Amino acid sequence: MAPKTKAKSAAHGEEPHGYEFLGPPGAFGISFLLPVLVYFFAFACNDISGCPAPSLLHPRSLSLGQLKKEVGWPEDGIWGLGSWKAMGAVVGYNVLNLVLYRLLPATEVEGTVLRTGGRLKYRLNTMACNSAILAILAAGTIAQGAEFPVWTFISDNYIQILTSNLIISYIVAVFVYVRSFSVKSGNKENRELALGGISGNLLYDWFIGRELNPRVDIPLIGEVDLKEFLELRPGMLGWIIMNCTWVAHQYRNFGYITDSILCITIVQAIYTIDSWWFEDAILTTIDITTDGFGMMLSFADFVWEPYMYALQTRYLAMHPVSLGPVHLVGTLSIILAGFYIFRSANLEKNKFRTNPDDPSVAHLKYIETKRGTKLLTSGWWGVARHINYLGDWLQAWAYSLPTGLAGYQILSAGTVVQGGSIMKDGRVVVQGEAKGWGMLFTYFYLVYFAILLIHREKRDDTKCQRKYGEDWTKYKKTVRWKILPGIY
């Protein structure tokens, strides 16, 4: 199928894109095996037997029947993984997002120039919409505390909500793939195909996304740019909601809330809200300007973000960890350093792009390419080509470190042991032989995020080499380091 990619890309005046993510095999793995991993994490680290489930620590004597009991496998088998009640709640949540998107005030901005020469207009009001939903949840929590039905519903139907989001992600991916075949050249709607998503291989194109910026007209709502809309909601908002769910769950379990779970919840909320505040900045990211919208982004928005990013707070809901002043200050120092690098670097780049004569960036050195683009070679962007990624990754450390040498076992009520935490229902939570093994769950985000950022850097390097040619080669000789100065 590769020759088709070459031919179609050449027609657009660019070099062939080829496959990414290992091509069709990688597309299959991410689309159908990563969901299995999400389920594994949801079951293996649980509130029934421990994190990980005890049987997983003794694979030689592992019994499937015993493991099912330990992880809370549904009595109805695979059909118990979903429910109409959970599906209704998930659909309602997304509809609420759409209604607020249409009703609340918004700022209209133009995106980057498309290959057609036109620009799409974007309606930006994520901050207002998500703040409204959080305000409703805050009011409910003030009125009913940790027993607020939203928190109990999510924790009680965790698996079923996961299944509902997964189903929706598949439906959306199929919808935009089929609809992409209606894109016509020279259309007035500025609909375009993503150059990386027209390989001709059905599986790969469905995964990576054929249409660059699919938009739909929804009755009573109007036109919605699916990729931009889903980029910051519902998944990013879902991340905060999941964290709050586990804070409430910890309180219901133990009658108190620890500094560790509060620390992670607050700093992750700040990170997320920051992206809402600077919503217009995502219009220049590779997700919006280059990638099509397919299963890759649909799965990330609906499933991966709310479920895999909140693993630490879910863990702490069952194994409370108190950091104390010293460790808390250390954790906050890491998050502040990372956030400072991330935000100040991005602001410097955006200010240089929009107003290069501004006194704060007018002194910066740059290389001007044959295309007229200016590539910064001083300031933050003279330190490393993706110095913002370093700040992003530093923040990830502060998400995982509060869990310590993670791992716990849940013992039956009345068990007498030294140490441990006693739940309100009488069960005892101790680390025991699970100590350290829980890090596979709570430190997963740290490892995954490093891989993600390195991969994104490589994709961006390929894109820029294709776009700028010799100018990019010259730029790389000036700014040698990719992400971590002196090392990578």
Tab-separated table of C-alpha atoms in Angstrom:
chain	number	residue	atom	x	y	z
A	1	MET	CA	0.000	0.000	0.000
A	2	ALA	CA	3.000	2.345	0.420
A	3	PRO	CA	3.082	3.383	-3.252
A	4	LYS	CA	-0.367	4.964	-2.861
A	5	THR	CA	0.941	7.129	-0.060
A	6	LYS	CA	3.808	8.267	-2.246
A	7	ALA	CA	1.575	9.099	-5.169
A	8	LYS	CA	-1.014	11.030	-3.194
A	9	SER	CA	1.550	12.953	-1.153
A	10	ALA	CA	3.414	13.892	-4.303
A	11	ALA	CA	0.192	15.298	-5.701
A	12	HIS	CA	0.180	17.730	-2.792
A	13	GLY	CA	3.767	18.734	-3.450
A	14	GLU	CA	5.240	17.022	-0.372
A	15	GLU	CA	7.470	14.054	0.209
A	16	PRO	CA	5.713	10.737	0.972
A	17	HIS	CA	4.743	10.371	4.614
A	18	GLY	CA	4.947	6.618	4.917
A	19	TYR	CA	3.724	4.752	7.982
A	20	GLU	CA	4.039	5.817	11.614
A	21	PHE	CA	3.454	3.813	14.801
A	22	LEU	CA	4.907	0.721	13.043
A	23	GLY	CA	2.219	0.862	10.377
A	24	PRO	CA	-0.799	-1.506	10.351
A	25	PRO	CA	0.595	-3.815	13.110
A	26	GLY	CA	1.059	-0.828	15.393
A	27	ALA	CA	-2.368	0.504	14.497
A	28	PHE	CA	-3.887	-2.854	15.428
A	29	GLY	CA	-1.993	-3.003	18.716
A	30	ILE	CA	-2.950	0.481	19.847
A	31	SER	CA	-6.563	0.140	18.714
A	32	PHE	CA	-7.311	-3.317	20.118
A	33	LEU	CA	-4.579	-4.256	22.618
A	34	LEU	CA	-4.227	-0.984	24.531
A	35	PRO	CA	-7.895	-1.209	25.599
A	36	VAL	CA	-7.052	-4.632	27.079
A	37	LEU	CA	-4.224	-2.975	29.016
A	38	VAL	CA	-6.634	-0.381	30.407
A	39	TYR	CA	-8.943	-3.169	31.610
A	40	PHE	CA	-5.964	-5.026	33.099
A	41	PHE	CA	-4.932	-1.983	35.110
A	42	ALA	CA	-8.528	-1.441	36.239
A	43	PHE	CA	-8.894	-5.020	37.506
A	44	ALA	CA	-5.373	-5.887	38.655
A	45	CYS	CA	-5.129	-2.872	40.994
A	46	ASN	CA	-8.431	-2.980	42.837
A	47	ASP	CA	-10.344	-2.311	46.065
A	48	ILE	CA	-11.168	-5.956	46.709
A	49	SER	CA	-7.870	-7.791	47.217
A	50	GLY	CA	-4.995	-5.419	46.553
A	51	CYS	CA	-2.669	-3.748	44.112
A	52	PRO	CA	-1.661	-5.955	42.432
A	53	ALA	CA	-4.116	-8.788	43.116
A	54	PRO	CA	-2.382	-11.400	45.332
A	55	SER	CA	-2.561	-14.223	42.771
A	56	LEU	CA	-0.532	-12.145	40.315
A	57	LEU	CA	2.377	-12.262	42.769
A	58	HIS	CA	2.394	-16.075	42.566
A	59	PRO	CA	2.056	-16.880	38.850
A	60	ARG	CA	3.080	-20.547	39.277
A	61	SER	CA	0.060	-21.293	41.437
A	62	LEU	CA	-2.249	-18.822	39.730
A	63	SER	CA	-5.830	-20.018	39.418
A	64	LEU	CA	-8.160	-18.279	36.988
A	65	GLY	CA	-11.138	-18.835	39.280
A	66	GLN	CA	-9.352	-17.364	42.286
A	67	LEU	CA	-8.036	-14.452	40.246
A	68	LYS	CA	-11.552	-13.584	39.083
A	69	LYS	CA	-12.668	-13.377	42.719
A	70	GLU	CA	-9.731	-11.216	43.675
A	71	VAL	CA	-10.228	-8.684	40.884
A	72	GLY	CA	-14.027	-8.491	41.057
A	73	TRP	CA	-14.750	-10.014	37.650
A	74	PRO	CA	-18.497	-9.539	36.910
A	75	GLU	CA	-20.760	-12.489	37.674
A	76	ASP	CA	-22.337	-12.036	34.236
A	77	GLY	CA	-18.943	-12.510	32.634
A	78	ILE	CA	-17.980	-10.285	29.749
A	79	TRP	CA	-21.525	-8.891	29.495
A	80	GLY	CA	-21.123	-7.465	32.979
A	81	LEU	CA	-18.368	-5.168	31.729
A	82	GLY	CA	-21.013	-2.785	30.428
A	83	SER	CA	-24.457	-1.512	31.352
A	84	TRP	CA	-27.131	0.669	29.817
A	85	LYS	CA	-27.105	2.797	32.956
A	86	ALA	CA	-23.417	3.608	32.524
A	87	MET	CA	-23.853	4.215	28.802
A	88	GLY	CA	-26.701	6.618	29.501
A	89	ALA	CA	-24.563	8.526	31.993
A	90	VAL	CA	-21.635	8.801	29.572
A	91	VAL	CA	-23.870	9.950	26.714
A	92	GLY	CA	-25.515	12.484	29.033
A	93	TYR	CA	-22.108	13.816	30.074
A	94	ASN	CA	-21.082	14.369	26.468
A	95	VAL	CA	-24.414	15.947	25.567
A	96	LEU	CA	-24.001	18.344	28.499
A	97	ASN	CA	-20.597	19.320	27.125
A	98	LEU	CA	-22.143	20.009	23.710
A	99	VAL	CA	-25.023	22.066	25.128
A	100	LEU	CA	-22.667	24.236	27.178
A	101	TYR	CA	-20.401	24.591	24.142
A	102	ARG	CA	-23.304	26.138	22.240
A	103	LEU	CA	-24.878	28.210	25.047
A	104	LEU	CA	-21.904	29.776	26.810
A	105	PRO	CA	-19.991	32.783	25.442
A	106	ALA	CA	-17.059	31.938	23.179
A	107	THR	CA	-14.178	33.558	21.359
A	108	GLU	CA	-13.891	32.897	17.633
A	109	VAL	CA	-10.362	32.571	16.256
A	110	GLU	CA	-8.841	31.373	13.013
A	111	GLY	CA	-6.662	28.302	12.772
A	112	THR	CA	-3.450	27.940	10.801
A	113	VAL	CA	-3.453	28.225	7.010
A	114	LEU	CA	-4.590	25.024	5.306
A	115	ARG	CA	-3.131	23.610	2.091
A	116	THR	CA	-6.066	25.162	0.248
A	117	GLY	CA	-4.964	28.551	1.523
A	118	GLY	CA	-8.086	28.936	3.647
A	119	ARG	CA	-8.481	28.988	7.408
A	120	LEU	CA	-11.021	27.331	9.657
A	121	LYS	CA	-12.744	29.295	12.400
A	122	TYR	CA	-12.837	27.816	15.888
A	123	ARG	CA	-15.279	28.537	18.691
A	124	LEU	CA	-13.247	28.477	21.912
A	125	ASN	CA	-14.976	28.312	25.304
A	126	THR	CA	-13.568	25.200	26.980
A	127	MET	CA	-12.650	27.157	30.102
A	128	ALA	CA	-16.199	28.424	30.574
A	129	CYS	CA	-17.855	25.062	29.817
A	130	ASN	CA	-15.620	22.923	31.991
A	131	SER	CA	-15.693	25.466	34.827
A	132	ALA	CA	-19.504	25.350	34.766
A	133	ILE	CA	-19.479	21.558	35.122
A	134	LEU	CA	-16.900	21.690	37.920
A	135	ALA	CA	-18.987	24.334	39.692
A	136	ILE	CA	-22.005	22.015	39.602
A	137	LEU	CA	-19.923	19.173	41.021
A	138	ALA	CA	-18.478	21.448	43.707
A	139	ALA	CA	-21.973	22.550	44.737
A	140	GLY	CA	-23.127	18.947	44.981
A	141	THR	CA	-20.088	18.027	47.063
A	142	ILE	CA	-20.644	20.954	49.437
A	143	ALA	CA	-24.251	19.832	49.902
A	144	GLN	CA	-23.688	16.073	50.230
A	145	GLY	CA	-19.975	15.577	50.814
A	146	ALA	CA	-18.245	12.386	49.729
A	147	GLU	CA	-21.637	10.722	49.299
A	148	PHE	CA	-22.523	13.010	46.386
A	149	PRO	CA	-24.131	10.596	43.865
A	150	VAL	CA	-21.774	11.524	41.016
A	151	TRP	CA	-18.736	10.331	43.007
A	152	THR	CA	-20.371	7.131	44.211
A	153	PHE	CA	-21.796	6.358	40.766
A	154	ILE	CA	-18.404	6.629	39.060
A	155	SER	CA	-16.581	4.487	41.620
A	156	ASP	CA	-19.392	1.892	41.712
A	157	ASN	CA	-19.617	1.702	37.895
A	158	TYR	CA	-15.956	2.266	37.059
A	159	ILE	CA	-15.634	-0.683	34.672
A	160	GLN	CA	-18.984	-0.108	33.009
A	161	ILE	CA	-18.161	3.573	32.363
A	162	LEU	CA	-14.835	2.475	30.878
A	163	THR	CA	-16.645	0.141	28.495
A	164	SER	CA	-19.106	2.850	27.500
A	165	ASN	CA	-16.317	5.301	26.688
A	166	LEU	CA	-14.484	2.631	24.701
A	167	ILE	CA	-17.568	1.830	22.630
A	168	ILE	CA	-18.120	5.520	21.897
A	169	SER	CA	-14.483	5.952	20.854
A	170	TYR	CA	-14.873	3.134	18.312
A	171	ILE	CA	-18.164	4.558	17.014
A	172	VAL	CA	-16.685	8.028	16.533
A	173	ALA	CA	-13.584	6.602	14.809
A	174	VAL	CA	-15.713	4.603	12.359
A	175	PHE	CA	-17.992	7.574	11.726
A	176	VAL	CA	-15.214	10.017	10.813
A	177	TYR	CA	-13.462	7.376	8.679
A	178	VAL	CA	-16.562	6.641	6.585
A	179	ARG	CA	-17.461	10.313	6.352
A	180	SER	CA	-13.948	11.232	5.172
A	181	PHE	CA	-14.693	9.711	1.763
A	182	SER	CA	-17.075	12.587	1.085
A	183	VAL	CA	-14.204	15.120	1.104
A	184	LYS	CA	-13.975	16.780	-2.291
A	185	SER	CA	-11.027	18.764	-3.603
A	186	GLY	CA	-11.592	22.504	-3.744
A	187	ASN	CA	-14.622	22.372	-1.443
A	188	LYS	CA	-15.844	25.605	0.125
A	189	GLU	CA	-15.911	24.076	3.608
A	190	ASN	CA	-12.100	23.770	3.605
A	191	ARG	CA	-12.341	20.054	4.303
A	192	GLU	CA	-9.000	18.330	3.781
A	193	LEU	CA	-7.521	14.886	4.067
A	194	ALA	CA	-4.508	14.431	6.340
A	195	LEU	CA	-1.482	13.553	4.202
A	196	GLY	CA	-0.437	10.904	6.708
A	197	GLY	CA	-3.838	9.212	6.655
A	198	ILE	CA	-4.256	8.312	2.990
A	199	SER	CA	-2.025	5.250	2.749
A	200	GLY	CA	-4.812	3.131	1.258
A	201	ASN	CA	-4.591	0.610	4.111
A	202	LEU	CA	-8.028	0.560	5.755
A	203	LEU	CA	-6.848	-0.337	9.273
A	204	TYR	CA	-4.011	2.178	9.349
A	205	ASP	CA	-6.022	5.049	7.872
A	206	TRP	CA	-8.915	4.355	10.255
A	207	PHE	CA	-6.446	4.484	13.138
A	208	ILE	CA	-4.384	7.530	12.153
A	209	GLY	CA	-7.327	9.464	10.692
A	210	ARG	CA	-8.108	10.312	7.056
A	211	GLU	CA	-9.766	13.705	7.468
A	212	LEU	CA	-7.669	16.470	8.974
A	213	ASN	CA	-10.393	18.422	10.789
A	214	PRO	CA	-13.754	16.624	10.594
A	215	ARG	CA	-16.740	18.805	11.445
A	216	VAL	CA	-20.355	17.837	11.952
A	217	ASP	CA	-23.637	19.732	12.167
A	218	ILE	CA	-25.558	18.564	15.233
A	219	PRO	CA	-29.268	19.490	15.568
A	220	LEU	CA	-29.804	22.410	18.008
A	221	ILE	CA	-26.029	22.585	18.590
A	222	GLY	CA	-24.674	23.618	15.222
A	223	GLU	CA	-21.266	22.914	13.725
A	224	VAL	CA	-18.707	21.187	15.933
A	225	ASP	CA	-15.057	20.577	15.073
A	226	LEU	CA	-14.744	17.084	16.544
A	227	LYS	CA	-10.976	17.032	16.928
A	228	GLU	CA	-10.667	20.413	18.632
A	229	PHE	CA	-13.775	19.841	20.763
A	230	LEU	CA	-12.589	16.464	22.056
A	231	GLU	CA	-8.981	17.549	22.539
A	232	LEU	CA	-9.719	19.286	25.862
A	233	ARG	CA	-13.076	17.753	26.692
A	234	PRO	CA	-14.427	15.328	27.713
A	235	GLY	CA	-11.185	13.453	28.463
A	236	MET	CA	-9.187	16.257	30.099
A	237	LEU	CA	-12.178	17.277	32.189
A	238	GLY	CA	-12.769	13.589	32.875
A	239	TRP	CA	-9.239	13.400	34.309
A	240	ILE	CA	-10.131	15.966	36.984
A	241	ILE	CA	-13.490	14.317	37.658
A	242	MET	CA	-11.831	10.921	38.107
A	243	ASN	CA	-9.330	12.368	40.569
A	244	CYS	CA	-12.117	13.994	42.582
A	245	THR	CA	-13.976	10.688	42.555
A	246	TRP	CA	-11.020	8.972	44.226
A	247	VAL	CA	-10.568	11.757	46.772
A	248	ALA	CA	-14.189	11.209	47.820
A	249	HIS	CA	-13.624	7.442	47.774
A	250	GLN	CA	-10.642	7.758	50.120
A	251	TYR	CA	-12.752	9.780	52.536
A	252	ARG	CA	-15.546	7.217	52.448
A	253	ASN	CA	-13.036	4.433	53.074
A	254	PHE	CA	-11.023	5.978	55.899
A	255	GLY	CA	-12.804	9.099	57.125
A	256	TYR	CA	-9.954	11.430	56.167
A	257	ILE	CA	-8.099	12.771	53.124
A	258	THR	CA	-4.305	12.617	52.852
A	259	ASP	CA	-1.956	15.328	51.635
A	260	SER	CA	-0.633	13.024	48.887
A	261	ILE	CA	-3.952	12.557	47.090
A	262	LEU	CA	-4.788	16.245	47.483
A	263	CYS	CA	-1.385	17.236	46.118
A	264	ILE	CA	-1.745	15.109	42.981
A	265	THR	CA	-5.353	16.166	42.409
A	266	ILE	CA	-4.571	19.864	42.712
A	267	VAL	CA	-1.404	19.927	40.585
A	268	GLN	CA	-3.018	17.844	37.844
A	269	ALA	CA	-6.037	20.143	37.924
A	270	ILE	CA	-3.748	23.174	37.511
A	271	TYR	CA	-2.002	21.474	34.589
A	272	THR	CA	-5.339	20.728	32.933
A	273	ILE	CA	-6.912	24.126	33.595
A	274	ASP	CA	-3.795	25.746	32.155
A	275	SER	CA	-4.507	23.993	28.846
A	276	TRP	CA	-8.069	25.348	28.909
A	277	TRP	CA	-6.863	28.881	29.590
A	278	PHE	CA	-4.475	28.741	26.648
A	279	GLU	CA	-6.903	26.841	24.425
A	280	ASP	CA	-5.924	28.776	21.319
A	281	ALA	CA	-2.374	27.409	21.633
A	282	ILE	CA	-3.505	23.899	20.636
A	283	LEU	CA	-4.439	25.202	17.173
A	284	THR	CA	-0.731	25.186	16.280
A	285	THR	CA	0.032	21.723	17.691
A	286	ILE	CA	0.758	18.679	15.550
A	287	ASP	CA	-2.551	17.127	16.672
A	288	ILE	CA	-4.526	19.905	14.989
A	289	THR	CA	-2.300	20.952	12.080
A	290	THR	CA	-0.974	17.581	10.890
A	291	ASP	CA	-2.706	14.517	12.321
A	292	GLY	CA	-6.025	13.342	11.012
A	293	PHE	CA	-8.758	12.435	13.471
A	294	GLY	CA	-9.129	8.687	13.804
A	295	MET	CA	-9.093	5.946	16.405
A	296	MET	CA	-5.765	7.107	17.834
A	297	LEU	CA	-7.090	10.461	19.033
A	298	SER	CA	-10.632	9.225	19.700
A	299	PHE	CA	-9.351	6.514	22.056
A	300	ALA	CA	-7.007	8.973	23.765
A	301	ASP	CA	-9.783	11.507	24.348
A	302	PHE	CA	-12.502	9.168	25.582
A	303	VAL	CA	-10.556	6.411	27.358
A	304	TRP	CA	-6.825	6.849	27.823
A	305	GLU	CA	-6.802	10.278	29.476
A	306	PRO	CA	-9.466	9.833	32.178
A	307	TYR	CA	-8.500	6.238	33.017
A	308	MET	CA	-4.723	5.997	32.706
A	309	TYR	CA	-3.882	9.488	33.915
A	310	ALA	CA	-5.768	9.081	37.207
A	311	LEU	CA	-4.102	5.826	38.283
A	312	GLN	CA	-2.228	7.459	41.162
A	313	THR	CA	-5.287	8.905	42.896
A	314	ARG	CA	-7.185	5.656	42.421
A	315	TYR	CA	-4.300	3.864	44.142
A	316	LEU	CA	-4.172	6.375	47.019
A	317	ALA	CA	-7.925	6.048	47.549
A	318	MET	CA	-7.220	2.536	48.843
A	319	HIS	CA	-3.740	2.989	50.313
A	320	PRO	CA	-3.528	6.405	51.987
A	321	VAL	CA	-0.012	7.881	52.084
A	322	SER	CA	0.910	10.890	54.207
A	323	LEU	CA	3.802	12.881	52.757
A	324	GLY	CA	4.491	15.288	55.592
A	325	PRO	CA	5.867	18.841	55.164
A	326	VAL	CA	9.328	17.918	53.844
A	327	HIS	CA	8.205	15.491	51.130
A	328	LEU	CA	5.276	17.717	50.227
A	329	VAL	CA	7.574	20.710	49.685
A	330	GLY	CA	9.929	18.527	47.628
A	331	THR	CA	7.087	17.300	45.435
A	332	LEU	CA	5.737	20.811	44.916
A	333	SER	CA	9.219	22.076	44.054
A	334	ILE	CA	9.468	19.536	41.233
A	335	ILE	CA	6.046	20.391	39.888
A	336	LEU	CA	6.731	24.140	40.008
A	337	ALA	CA	10.084	23.768	38.236
A	338	GLY	CA	8.521	21.631	35.517
A	339	PHE	CA	5.525	23.919	35.110
A	340	TYR	CA	7.763	27.001	34.900
A	341	ILE	CA	9.862	25.510	32.114
A	342	PHE	CA	6.788	24.227	30.256
A	343	ARG	CA	4.699	27.379	30.438
A	344	SER	CA	7.432	30.026	30.034
A	345	ALA	CA	8.904	28.198	27.013
A	346	ASN	CA	5.517	27.931	25.319
A	347	LEU	CA	4.664	31.563	26.060
A	348	GLU	CA	8.000	32.674	24.628
A	349	LYS	CA	7.351	30.742	21.408
A	350	ASN	CA	3.773	31.949	21.045
A	351	LYS	CA	4.726	35.561	21.717
A	352	PHE	CA	7.522	35.380	19.136
A	353	ARG	CA	5.109	33.956	16.565
A	354	THR	CA	2.393	36.532	17.145
A	355	ASN	CA	4.446	39.640	17.974
A	356	PRO	CA	8.172	39.257	17.280
A	357	ASP	CA	8.733	42.959	18.044
A	358	ASP	CA	7.632	42.536	21.658
A	359	PRO	CA	10.516	43.689	23.934
A	360	SER	CA	10.529	40.362	25.794
A	361	VAL	CA	11.370	38.387	22.616
A	362	ALA	CA	12.769	40.998	20.194
A	363	HIS	CA	16.330	40.142	21.257
A	364	LEU	CA	16.039	36.433	20.445
A	365	LYS	CA	18.199	34.986	17.675
A	366	TYR	CA	16.713	32.873	14.899
A	367	ILE	CA	17.249	31.219	11.534
A	368	GLU	CA	14.956	32.380	8.755
A	369	THR	CA	13.997	29.543	6.413
A	370	LYS	CA	13.361	29.731	2.692
A	371	ARG	CA	9.646	29.405	3.509
A	372	GLY	CA	9.849	32.605	5.553
A	373	THR	CA	9.466	30.799	8.898
A	374	LYS	CA	11.720	31.852	11.773
A	375	LEU	CA	13.288	29.096	13.902
A	376	LEU	CA	14.425	30.286	17.345
A	377	THR	CA	18.030	29.529	18.279
A	378	SER	CA	18.247	31.386	21.608
A	379	GLY	CA	16.189	31.780	24.760
A	380	TRP	CA	14.428	28.636	25.921
A	381	TRP	CA	14.416	27.267	22.375
A	382	GLY	CA	18.153	27.615	22.081
A	383	VAL	CA	18.600	25.231	25.032
A	384	ALA	CA	16.767	22.330	23.363
A	385	ARG	CA	14.482	21.899	20.375
A	386	HIS	CA	11.656	20.705	22.637
A	387	ILE	CA	12.561	22.179	25.993
A	388	ASN	CA	8.845	22.384	26.805
A	389	TYR	CA	8.742	18.569	26.791
A	390	LEU	CA	11.313	18.513	29.585
A	391	GLY	CA	9.054	20.698	31.708
A	392	ASP	CA	6.114	18.469	30.885
A	393	TRP	CA	8.011	15.333	31.928
A	394	LEU	CA	9.295	16.858	35.183
A	395	GLN	CA	5.698	17.438	36.218
A	396	ALA	CA	4.974	13.745	35.615
A	397	TRP	CA	7.475	12.837	38.347
A	398	ALA	CA	5.444	14.771	40.881
A	399	TYR	CA	2.366	12.748	39.909
A	400	SER	CA	3.999	9.415	40.776
A	401	LEU	CA	6.450	10.110	43.609
A	402	PRO	CA	3.729	10.684	46.278
A	403	THR	CA	2.747	7.004	45.948
A	404	GLY	CA	6.231	5.929	47.114
A	405	LEU	CA	7.095	2.216	46.945
A	406	ALA	CA	3.550	1.449	45.907
A	407	GLY	CA	1.658	-1.771	46.512
A	408	TYR	CA	-0.920	-2.978	49.035
A	409	GLN	CA	-2.936	-5.966	50.174
A	410	ILE	CA	-6.457	-5.855	51.595
A	411	LEU	CA	-7.022	-8.190	54.523
A	412	SER	CA	-10.386	-9.259	55.896
A	413	ALA	CA	-12.049	-7.420	58.781
A	414	GLY	CA	-10.718	-8.363	62.190
A	415	THR	CA	-7.232	-9.264	60.976
A	416	VAL	CA	-4.639	-8.237	63.536
A	417	VAL	CA	-1.457	-6.813	62.057
A	418	GLN	CA	1.074	-4.180	62.964
A	419	GLY	CA	0.759	-0.988	60.961
A	420	GLY	CA	-1.555	-0.644	58.035
A	421	SER	CA	-4.731	1.382	57.639
A	422	ILE	CA	-8.143	0.293	58.851
A	423	MET	CA	-11.075	1.008	56.577
A	424	LYS	CA	-14.518	1.963	57.864
A	425	ASP	CA	-15.826	-1.480	56.942
A	426	GLY	CA	-13.170	-3.103	59.145
A	427	ARG	CA	-10.861	-4.358	56.392
A	428	VAL	CA	-7.152	-3.715	56.826
A	429	VAL	CA	-4.854	-2.320	54.148
A	430	VAL	CA	-1.170	-3.264	54.442
A	431	GLN	CA	1.712	-3.317	51.989
A	432	GLY	CA	3.002	-6.799	52.810
A	433	GLU	CA	4.506	-8.699	49.898
A	434	ALA	CA	2.848	-6.309	47.428
A	435	LYS	CA	5.254	-3.512	48.380
A	436	GLY	CA	6.986	-2.171	45.280
A	437	TRP	CA	4.849	-4.131	42.813
A	438	GLY	CA	2.208	-1.409	42.771
A	439	MET	CA	4.750	0.878	41.122
A	440	LEU	CA	3.928	-0.900	37.864
A	441	PHE	CA	0.630	0.979	38.062
A	442	THR	CA	1.427	4.258	39.804
A	443	TYR	CA	4.656	4.945	37.864
A	444	PHE	CA	3.275	3.797	34.521
A	445	TYR	CA	2.356	7.354	33.524
A	446	LEU	CA	5.937	8.495	34.055
A	447	VAL	CA	7.386	5.844	31.720
A	448	TYR	CA	4.580	6.130	29.178
A	449	PHE	CA	4.880	9.914	29.043
A	450	ALA	CA	8.625	9.731	28.405
A	451	ILE	CA	8.029	7.365	25.483
A	452	LEU	CA	5.223	9.595	24.189
A	453	LEU	CA	7.337	12.750	24.277
A	454	ILE	CA	10.329	11.096	22.598
A	455	HIS	CA	8.039	9.724	19.899
A	456	ARG	CA	6.395	13.122	19.390
A	457	GLU	CA	9.825	14.712	19.085
A	458	LYS	CA	10.802	12.224	16.389
A	459	ARG	CA	7.539	12.793	14.514
A	460	ASP	CA	8.037	16.548	14.677
A	461	ASP	CA	11.624	16.200	13.483
A	462	THR	CA	10.477	14.180	10.468
A	463	LYS	CA	7.730	16.689	9.698
A	464	CYS	CA	10.095	19.685	9.938
A	465	GLN	CA	12.803	17.961	7.889
A	466	ARG	CA	10.213	17.368	5.192
A	467	LYS	CA	8.978	20.941	5.453
A	468	TYR	CA	12.229	22.929	5.775
A	469	GLY	CA	14.848	20.649	4.214
A	470	GLU	CA	18.377	22.086	4.427
A	471	ASP	CA	17.245	24.868	6.761
A	472	TRP	CA	16.160	22.292	9.320
A	473	THR	CA	19.507	20.494	9.039
A	474	LYS	CA	21.250	23.816	9.695
A	475	TYR	CA	18.946	24.505	12.631
A	476	LYS	CA	19.716	21.150	14.248
A	477	LYS	CA	23.436	21.894	14.094
A	478	THR	CA	22.809	25.134	15.986
A	479	VAL	CA	20.372	23.692	18.560
A	480	ARG	CA	21.896	20.258	19.177
A	481	TRP	CA	19.824	18.871	22.003
A	482	LYS	CA	16.346	17.459	21.454
A	483	ILE	CA	14.711	17.507	24.908
A	484	LEU	CA	17.209	17.076	27.759
A	485	PRO	CA	20.288	19.333	27.385
A	486	GLY	CA	23.572	17.445	27.544
A	487	ILE	CA	21.915	14.020	27.436
A	488	TYR	CA	19.270	13.772	24.689
